[in-house]
Amino acid sequence: MSGAIEVIATKRDGGELSDDQVRWVLEAYVRGEVAPEQMSALLMAIVWRGLSPAELSAWTSAMVASGTRMDLSGTGRPVVDKHSSGGVGDKVSLVVAPLVAALGVAVPKLSGRGLGHTGGTLDKLESIPGWRADLSTAQFLGQLRSVGAVIASAGADLAPADKQLYALRDVTATVPSIPLIASSIMSKKIAGGADAVLLDVKVGAGAFMPDLDSARLLAQTMVGLGRDAGVRTVCLLTSMEAPLGRAIGNALEVAEAVEVLSGGGPADLREVCLAVATEMLALGGLPQDPGPALADGRALEVWRRMVDAQGGDPGAALPSAPLVEVVEAPRSGHLVRLDALAVGTAAWRLGAGRARKEDSVDPAAGVVLGASLGERVEAGQPLLTLHASSRERIADGRAALDGSYDISDEPQPLAPLVLEKVG
Amino acid sequence: MSGAIEVIATKRDGGELSDDQVRWVLEAYVRGEVAPEQMSALLMAIVWRGLSPAELSAWTSAMVASGTRMDLSGTGRPVVDKHSSGGVGDKVSLVVAPLVAALGVAVPKLSGRGLGHTGGTLDKLESIPGWRADLSTAQFLGQLRSVGAVIASAGADLAPADKQLYALRDVTATVPSIPLIASSIMSKKIAGGADAVLLDVKVGAGAFMPDLDSARLLAQTMVGLGRDAGVRTVCLLTSMEAPLGRAIGNALEVAEAVEVLSGGGPADLREVCLAVATEMLALGGLPQDPGPALADGRALEVWRRMVDAQGGDPGAALPSAPLVEVVEAPRSGHLVRLDALAVGTAAWRLGAGRARKEDSVDPAAGVVLGASLGERVEAGQPLLTLHASSRERIADGRAALDGSYDISDEPQPLAPLVLEKVG
C-alpha cells in the first residue's frame, strides 16, 4: 500500500520508476494488493507524464509475464502475427491470414471483439454459419500446423494483467496514452508467441489515431517494444479518412473479403491487403509478390480450409437484412469526401456494432457504398445502401450519415493509402 | 458511470467543468455511484491540470453542502475561526483562542489530530488531565456563548465529502494540489459557521508549504474561497524554518502556551500569537492591541474556563516523561540554524506524534530547546532536551537531530516571522 503511494508519487512528480517498481506494482495490482483507486491514479499520472522506454519495456514484460506465452515453435514454418488498430471497413485480416498462409507463412491471430464504430474481426467471422471463435490451445496449434492460418479469440491467460488494466482504463478515462496503448497491444502480441508481427496503424478521422504524428509515435513505440522482446516488428501507417472497401458490417465485410480472395474486390482494399501481405511475407523470410495467390485461387482455398476447420461452412449463404434502404446521390460529380467515422457510426447504429461488451451484434446489418472515394457518381445512383432489421435502426443510421460526404464538380487527387512504414 | 468518464476526460484534456458537473461528481461519489477508482483518476487529473476559480468554488460549495453548516448566529458576538497549516511547536491556537475571546471575539475552533512531524491541537489539549475533545453540538454552542472559546473535534457531519476524499487522496498520492488543499481546509472552515476566518500558513523547511510562492498561492486561493462563500478571510504567511517557541511535544507545548497566556514565554511565539490575535480582532470588528490581555491575566482566566468547561483541570500537573536526556552545545557561538523538520521528526520519534491515525501519542514526550534561533550559546549548556518513555525512543529521537543545527562565531540577522498578509 505505501509502496504503491511511493510509485504513484514518483510518476506524478515526473520521476522514473525502476524495473523492480514497475514489475511490483503490476504484480501487486493483479494480486489485489494494490487497490484499483491506486492503479487508476498511477494510470492518470502515466497519461500525464508518459513512460520512459525502460519503464515501458518493464511494464510490457510484466504484462506478458502475468500470463502464459504461447509456444509456437512446433509450427514448422515462419510464424507472423498481424494486428490492426481498427478502422471502418477494415477486413484486411480476413484476406491476409489465408493469403500469406498460402505462401508458406503461418498466421496465429488471437483477436478481440469490436466496440464502438470499428468492428471486430471475430464478429465478422461469426456471421459465417457454424463458425466458432473459441478454440482450445491444442486445436489452435493443430490448425496452425495443418491450415497455416487461425483467427480465434484470445484466451483468459493471454496477458491477463492487460485485460484487468484495460477494464480499469475504460472507466477512468485513462485510455488515450501512447505508452499504455502500445503496451496493451504489444503485450498480447508478444504473449501470442509469433516470431514477428506486422502492425497496421490506421490514421485519420475514422481511426483511433486521428493524426499522423501520434500514429507514428505509437508505431515507433510498438516497434521498439517488439525489438526489446525479440519479436521482429514492422508497422504500416495506413489512411482511414474514408471506409476501406465498400462494405461495412459483419456479413457484408466477409462477402467483400471473399471477393478479394477470389481475385476481385475494391481497389483500395486490395492495395492495403497486398501491402500488408508483402510485409508479412518479408517478415517471415519468404519475400515475394502475394498478388498471384489471389488471382489463382490458392488464397481462397486456404480461406475455405480455415473457415471449415473452425466449424464454418464456407459455401453457406451469409445472413441478409430484412430491410434495405438506398440513399441516392443528390447530384452528379466526383465523390471527394466520405467520412469514415460517420459511416462507421451509421453501421454501428444499424446494428453492426455494440455499445457495451454484453451486447450482441446483428450479423446482417451495415452499409454498402455505391462508389469509392474519388469516383464519379451520377445524380440518382445509389450512393449508400443501409441494411438493418428495423425502421428505427434505418432512421438512426440515416441520421448518422447526414453531411457525411461531398460531391464536387472538380475531381480531387486521391491521397495515398499506405502512408509510411516504421521498423 | 459514463458521466464520470466524461468529467474525468474533460479535466484530463485541460477543459473546464461546469458547476453542475462538479456538484454531480462529488455528490455521486459520496453516494457511491462514482467509483473510488474514477474519483482518484479525477483527483490525479486535478493535480495535473488544476481547477479554475469557478470550478474550485463549485467544488468547495459541494463539499460544504455534503454535510451541515453550523449555525452560530446565536453566539451574540462576532465569531472568528482560526486555522494553521501546521508547524513544529505551533501552539498558537491554544493562546489566541482564549486571548481574543477575552477581548470580545468568539472563537469556535473545530480541529483534527496530528499526523507525522507536526502535532495536532487536540493531541496537545488532551495532555491536560480530564480534558475531552468530543462535544455535542449543544455543548459546543453553549460553551461558545458562555466562555467565548471552544476547541473541539470536528463532528462527522462537517464536510463529510472532504473526509472521504482526504482518505482517498492519502493512498493515491493526490495530496499535493493547491486547489485540493485549499478546498479541503476552506470547506471545513466554511461549514464551521464563523463570520470570518484567520488562516496561518506556515512556510519553510518544517512546513507543508516549503516555499513562499506556493504558500502565497495557497493563501490567495483560500482567501478567494472565503470571499465566494461570504466568509471574510485573511491569511498570514509565517516562517517555519525553526520550531516556534522552545517546546515541541504535547504537554510541553501546553505548558509553554500557559507561559505566554501568563504574560511570559519565548519572544518568537509571543510575536506570532499577537500578530494572529490582532488580525482576528480586526476581522471581528473589534480592532485593538491584544498585548495587555496577556499581561493582566484576562486571557489566562478565559483559558482556565475553557479547559474547565471541557472537563479539564487547569491547575493539574501535566504528565512528565520518565526519561530526560540533554544534548549539550558542542561549542560556544550563535545558534544560526535549527531545522524545524529535524526537531519535529525527533519529537515524533520520541512519541509525541503518530505515524497512523490509529496510533496513540505519548503526552509527555518531546523536545525542549535550550536556546532560540539567533541566541548566543556557551559550550556545554543544554541545547536540546529530549523527553521520552524509553531508551529506544531517546536513541531514535537523538538520531533524527544529527546535523539539525549550526553554531557560528558570527551572529546572523534573524529573518522576520510574519512574512506577508494576504486578503
mmCIF file of C-alpha atoms in Angstrom, chain A residues 172-371:
data_model
loop_
_atom_site.group_PDB
_atom_site.id
_atom_site.type_symbol
_atom_site.label_atom_id
_atom_site.label_comp_id
_atom_site.label_asym_id
_atom_site.label_seq_id
_atom_site.Cartn_x
_atom_site.Cartn_y
_atom_site.Cartn_z
ATOM 1 C CA THR A 172 -11.307 6.050 -15.592
ATOM 2 C CA ALA A 173 -10.658 7.940 -18.858
ATOM 3 C CA THR A 174 -7.067 6.730 -18.968
ATOM 4 C CA VAL A 175 -7.208 5.065 -22.399
ATOM 5 C CA PRO A 176 -5.517 7.780 -24.503
ATOM 6 C CA SER A 177 -1.850 7.312 -23.644
ATOM 7 C CA ILE A 178 0.582 6.134 -26.295
ATOM 8 C CA PRO A 179 2.732 4.029 -23.931
ATOM 9 C CA LEU A 180 -0.358 2.422 -22.386
ATOM 10 C CA ILE A 181 -1.878 1.708 -25.811
ATOM 11 C CA ALA A 182 1.427 0.352 -27.108
ATOM 12 C CA SER A 183 1.971 -1.933 -24.111
ATOM 13 C CA SER A 184 -1.611 -3.187 -24.252
ATOM 14 C CA ILE A 185 -1.284 -4.199 -27.904
ATOM 15 C CA MET A 186 2.280 -5.484 -27.777
ATOM 16 C CA SER A 187 1.917 -7.474 -24.536
ATOM 17 C CA LYS A 188 -0.790 -9.554 -26.218
ATOM 18 C CA LYS A 189 1.178 -9.901 -29.460
ATOM 19 C CA ILE A 190 4.365 -10.908 -27.591
ATOM 20 C CA ALA A 191 2.435 -13.389 -25.437
ATOM 21 C CA GLY A 192 0.871 -14.722 -28.663
ATOM 22 C CA GLY A 193 4.211 -16.342 -29.460
ATOM 23 C CA ALA A 194 4.850 -15.322 -33.098
ATOM 24 C CA ASP A 195 8.375 -14.805 -34.492
ATOM 25 C CA ALA A 196 7.362 -11.491 -35.995
ATOM 26 C CA VAL A 197 4.432 -9.067 -36.028
ATOM 27 C CA LEU A 198 3.024 -6.789 -38.703
ATOM 28 C CA LEU A 199 1.103 -3.863 -37.254
ATOM 29 C CA ASP A 200 -1.334 -1.773 -39.268
ATOM 30 C CA VAL A 201 -1.980 1.551 -37.532
ATOM 31 C CA LYS A 202 -4.873 3.422 -39.079
ATOM 32 C CA VAL A 203 -4.624 7.206 -39.277
ATOM 33 C CA GLY A 204 -7.441 9.666 -39.844
ATOM 34 C CA ALA A 205 -10.963 10.722 -38.955
ATOM 35 C CA GLY A 206 -12.273 7.143 -38.724
ATOM 36 C CA ALA A 207 -9.355 5.804 -36.673
ATOM 37 C CA PHE A 208 -8.262 5.707 -33.068
ATOM 38 C CA MET A 209 -5.246 7.858 -34.001
ATOM 39 C CA PRO A 210 -6.523 10.997 -35.715
ATOM 40 C CA ASP A 211 -3.166 12.487 -36.755
ATOM 41 C CA LEU A 212 -0.020 11.185 -38.395
ATOM 42 C CA ASP A 213 2.354 12.387 -35.682
ATOM 43 C CA SER A 214 0.602 10.455 -32.911
ATOM 44 C CA ALA A 215 0.246 7.412 -35.136
ATOM 45 C CA ARG A 216 3.956 7.486 -35.983
ATOM 46 C CA LEU A 217 4.875 7.791 -32.304
ATOM 47 C CA LEU A 218 2.616 4.849 -31.447
ATOM 48 C CA ALA A 219 4.187 2.836 -34.287
ATOM 49 C CA GLN A 220 7.748 3.626 -33.178
ATOM 50 C CA THR A 221 6.862 2.768 -29.587
ATOM 51 C CA MET A 222 5.377 -0.613 -30.548
ATOM 52 C CA VAL A 223 8.251 -1.456 -32.885
ATOM 53 C CA GLY A 224 10.656 -0.711 -30.005
ATOM 54 C CA LEU A 225 8.714 -2.973 -27.636
ATOM 55 C CA GLY A 226 8.797 -5.782 -30.204
ATOM 56 C CA ARG A 227 12.562 -5.373 -30.534
ATOM 57 C CA ASP A 228 13.002 -5.417 -26.721
ATOM 58 C CA ALA A 229 11.073 -8.703 -26.578
ATOM 59 C CA GLY A 230 12.932 -10.317 -29.502
ATOM 60 C CA VAL A 231 9.909 -10.168 -31.827
ATOM 61 C CA ARG A 232 10.638 -8.597 -35.236
ATOM 62 C CA THR A 233 8.022 -5.907 -35.696
ATOM 63 C CA VAL A 234 7.111 -3.696 -38.631
ATOM 64 C CA CYS A 235 4.308 -1.153 -38.645
ATOM 65 C CA LEU A 236 2.472 0.305 -41.627
ATOM 66 C CA LEU A 237 0.610 3.572 -41.179
ATOM 67 C CA THR A 238 -2.437 3.466 -43.458
ATOM 68 C CA SER A 239 -5.073 6.066 -44.148
ATOM 69 C CA MET A 240 -8.558 5.853 -42.612
ATOM 70 C CA GLU A 241 -10.287 9.017 -43.850
ATOM 71 C CA ALA A 242 -12.841 7.046 -45.893
ATOM 72 C CA PRO A 243 -14.004 3.478 -45.146
ATOM 73 C CA LEU A 244 -11.765 0.724 -46.508
ATOM 74 C CA GLY A 245 -13.536 -1.089 -49.346
ATOM 75 C CA ARG A 246 -17.244 -0.647 -49.959
ATOM 76 C CA ALA A 247 -18.792 -2.939 -47.325
ATOM 77 C CA ILE A 248 -19.143 -2.001 -43.638
ATOM 78 C CA GLY A 249 -20.878 -4.554 -41.406
ATOM 79 C CA ASN A 250 -20.100 -8.117 -40.432
ATOM 80 C CA ALA A 251 -21.505 -10.434 -43.147
ATOM 81 C CA LEU A 252 -21.137 -7.653 -45.741
ATOM 82 C CA GLU A 253 -17.422 -7.460 -44.974
ATOM 83 C CA VAL A 254 -16.936 -11.233 -45.102
ATOM 84 C CA ALA A 255 -18.509 -11.244 -48.577
ATOM 85 C CA GLU A 256 -16.179 -8.475 -49.694
ATOM 86 C CA ALA A 257 -13.126 -10.263 -48.239
ATOM 87 C CA VAL A 258 -14.097 -13.341 -50.263
ATOM 88 C CA GLU A 259 -14.267 -11.122 -53.370
ATOM 89 C CA VAL A 260 -10.684 -10.020 -52.772
ATOM 90 C CA LEU A 261 -9.607 -13.616 -52.058
ATOM 91 C CA SER A 262 -11.214 -14.521 -55.392
ATOM 92 C CA GLY A 263 -9.057 -12.014 -57.245
ATOM 93 C CA GLY A 264 -11.560 -9.133 -57.347
ATOM 94 C CA GLY A 265 -12.828 -6.587 -54.842
ATOM 95 C CA PRO A 266 -12.402 -2.826 -54.498
ATOM 96 C CA ALA A 267 -9.018 -1.417 -55.491
ATOM 97 C CA ASP A 268 -8.349 0.375 -52.181
ATOM 98 C CA LEU A 269 -8.941 -2.772 -50.127
ATOM 99 C CA ARG A 270 -6.812 -4.882 -52.484
ATOM 100 C CA GLU A 271 -3.997 -2.330 -52.226
ATOM 101 C CA VAL A 272 -3.872 -2.402 -48.426
ATOM 102 C CA CYS A 273 -4.192 -6.205 -48.303
ATOM 103 C CA LEU A 274 -1.295 -6.628 -50.726
ATOM 104 C CA ALA A 275 0.874 -4.115 -48.850
ATOM 105 C CA VAL A 276 0.235 -5.885 -45.529
ATOM 106 C CA ALA A 277 0.762 -9.349 -47.003
ATOM 107 C CA THR A 278 4.018 -8.235 -48.678
ATOM 108 C CA GLU A 279 5.385 -7.064 -45.317
ATOM 109 C CA MET A 280 4.261 -10.238 -43.558
ATOM 110 C CA LEU A 281 5.959 -12.425 -46.168
ATOM 111 C CA ALA A 282 9.166 -10.390 -45.811
ATOM 112 C CA LEU A 283 8.988 -10.664 -42.003
ATOM 113 C CA GLY A 284 8.586 -14.436 -42.411
ATOM 114 C CA GLY A 285 11.706 -14.603 -44.571
ATOM 115 C CA LEU A 286 9.725 -15.537 -47.717
ATOM 116 C CA PRO A 287 9.677 -12.263 -49.649
ATOM 117 C CA GLN A 288 7.521 -12.451 -52.789
ATOM 118 C CA ASP A 289 4.619 -10.799 -54.594
ATOM 119 C CA PRO A 290 1.387 -12.070 -52.993
ATOM 120 C CA GLY A 291 -0.796 -10.934 -55.954
ATOM 121 C CA PRO A 292 -0.721 -14.192 -57.913
ATOM 122 C CA ALA A 293 -2.073 -16.212 -54.967
ATOM 123 C CA LEU A 294 -5.225 -14.080 -55.084
ATOM 124 C CA ALA A 295 -5.613 -14.467 -58.819
ATOM 125 C CA ASP A 296 -5.042 -18.239 -58.972
ATOM 126 C CA GLY A 297 -7.305 -19.315 -56.095
ATOM 127 C CA ARG A 298 -4.613 -20.510 -53.650
ATOM 128 C CA ALA A 299 -5.577 -17.896 -51.049
ATOM 129 C CA LEU A 300 -9.281 -18.701 -51.401
ATOM 130 C CA GLU A 301 -8.545 -22.374 -50.884
ATOM 131 C CA VAL A 302 -6.786 -21.657 -47.566
ATOM 132 C CA TRP A 303 -9.689 -19.403 -46.561
ATOM 133 C CA ARG A 304 -12.121 -22.287 -47.124
ATOM 134 C CA ARG A 305 -9.993 -24.674 -45.093
ATOM 135 C CA MET A 306 -9.612 -22.075 -42.322
ATOM 136 C CA VAL A 307 -13.371 -21.494 -42.094
ATOM 137 C CA ASP A 308 -14.105 -25.215 -42.280
ATOM 138 C CA ALA A 309 -11.559 -26.071 -39.565
ATOM 139 C CA GLN A 310 -13.431 -23.805 -37.161
ATOM 140 C CA GLY A 311 -16.851 -25.321 -37.884
ATOM 141 C CA GLY A 312 -17.976 -22.813 -40.506
ATOM 142 C CA ASP A 313 -19.447 -23.616 -43.883
ATOM 143 C CA PRO A 314 -17.518 -21.604 -46.476
ATOM 144 C CA GLY A 315 -20.224 -22.239 -49.050
ATOM 145 C CA ALA A 316 -23.216 -21.279 -46.909
ATOM 146 C CA ALA A 317 -25.266 -18.182 -47.636
ATOM 147 C CA LEU A 318 -24.430 -15.312 -45.304
ATOM 148 C CA PRO A 319 -27.259 -13.692 -43.324
ATOM 149 C CA SER A 320 -29.009 -10.815 -45.067
ATOM 150 C CA ALA A 321 -31.056 -7.958 -43.609
ATOM 151 C CA PRO A 322 -34.866 -7.769 -43.976
ATOM 152 C CA LEU A 323 -34.739 -4.021 -44.630
ATOM 153 C CA VAL A 324 -32.585 -2.333 -47.233
ATOM 154 C CA GLU A 325 -32.744 1.380 -47.942
ATOM 155 C CA VAL A 326 -30.880 3.295 -50.585
ATOM 156 C CA VAL A 327 -29.543 6.830 -50.242
ATOM 157 C CA GLU A 328 -29.188 8.216 -53.762
ATOM 158 C CA ALA A 329 -26.571 10.677 -54.921
ATOM 159 C CA PRO A 330 -28.301 14.087 -54.814
ATOM 160 C CA ARG A 331 -26.232 15.381 -57.734
ATOM 161 C CA SER A 332 -23.646 14.302 -60.294
ATOM 162 C CA GLY A 333 -19.959 14.886 -59.731
ATOM 163 C CA HIS A 334 -16.931 13.428 -58.025
ATOM 164 C CA LEU A 335 -17.160 11.825 -54.579
ATOM 165 C CA VAL A 336 -14.400 13.869 -52.924
ATOM 166 C CA ARG A 337 -15.159 13.200 -49.242
ATOM 167 C CA LEU A 338 -16.735 10.246 -47.450
ATOM 168 C CA ASP A 339 -16.333 10.406 -43.720
ATOM 169 C CA ALA A 340 -15.208 7.081 -42.232
ATOM 170 C CA LEU A 341 -16.321 7.982 -38.710
ATOM 171 C CA ALA A 342 -19.833 8.880 -39.892
ATOM 172 C CA VAL A 343 -20.170 5.694 -41.944
ATOM 173 C CA GLY A 344 -18.783 3.600 -39.081
ATOM 174 C CA THR A 345 -21.220 5.221 -36.665
ATOM 175 C CA ALA A 346 -24.089 4.589 -39.083
ATOM 176 C CA ALA A 347 -23.175 0.900 -39.377
ATOM 177 C CA TRP A 348 -22.952 0.680 -35.598
ATOM 178 C CA ARG A 349 -26.421 2.201 -35.170
ATOM 179 C CA LEU A 350 -27.809 -0.052 -37.865
ATOM 180 C CA GLY A 351 -26.828 -2.935 -35.570
ATOM 181 C CA ALA A 352 -23.381 -3.999 -36.831
ATOM 182 C CA GLY A 353 -21.572 -2.936 -33.657
ATOM 183 C CA ARG A 354 -22.094 -2.993 -29.930
ATOM 184 C CA ALA A 355 -22.139 -0.183 -27.378
ATOM 185 C CA ARG A 356 -21.321 -2.467 -24.420
ATOM 186 C CA LYS A 357 -19.358 -5.699 -24.171
ATOM 187 C CA GLU A 358 -22.529 -7.630 -23.294
ATOM 188 C CA ASP A 359 -24.431 -6.540 -26.400
ATOM 189 C CA SER A 360 -24.797 -8.861 -29.385
ATOM 190 C CA VAL A 361 -24.318 -7.688 -32.952
ATOM 191 C CA ASP A 362 -26.602 -8.067 -35.958
ATOM 192 C CA PRO A 363 -24.521 -10.043 -38.478
ATOM 193 C CA ALA A 364 -26.512 -8.755 -41.464
ATOM 194 C CA ALA A 365 -26.575 -5.028 -40.635
ATOM 195 C CA GLY A 366 -24.356 -2.400 -42.213
ATOM 196 C CA VAL A 367 -23.707 -0.004 -45.032
ATOM 197 C CA VAL A 368 -22.619 -0.656 -48.617
ATOM 198 C CA LEU A 369 -21.068 2.173 -50.591
ATOM 199 C CA GLY A 370 -22.214 2.727 -54.175
ATOM 200 C CA ALA A 371 -18.946 4.420 -55.059
#
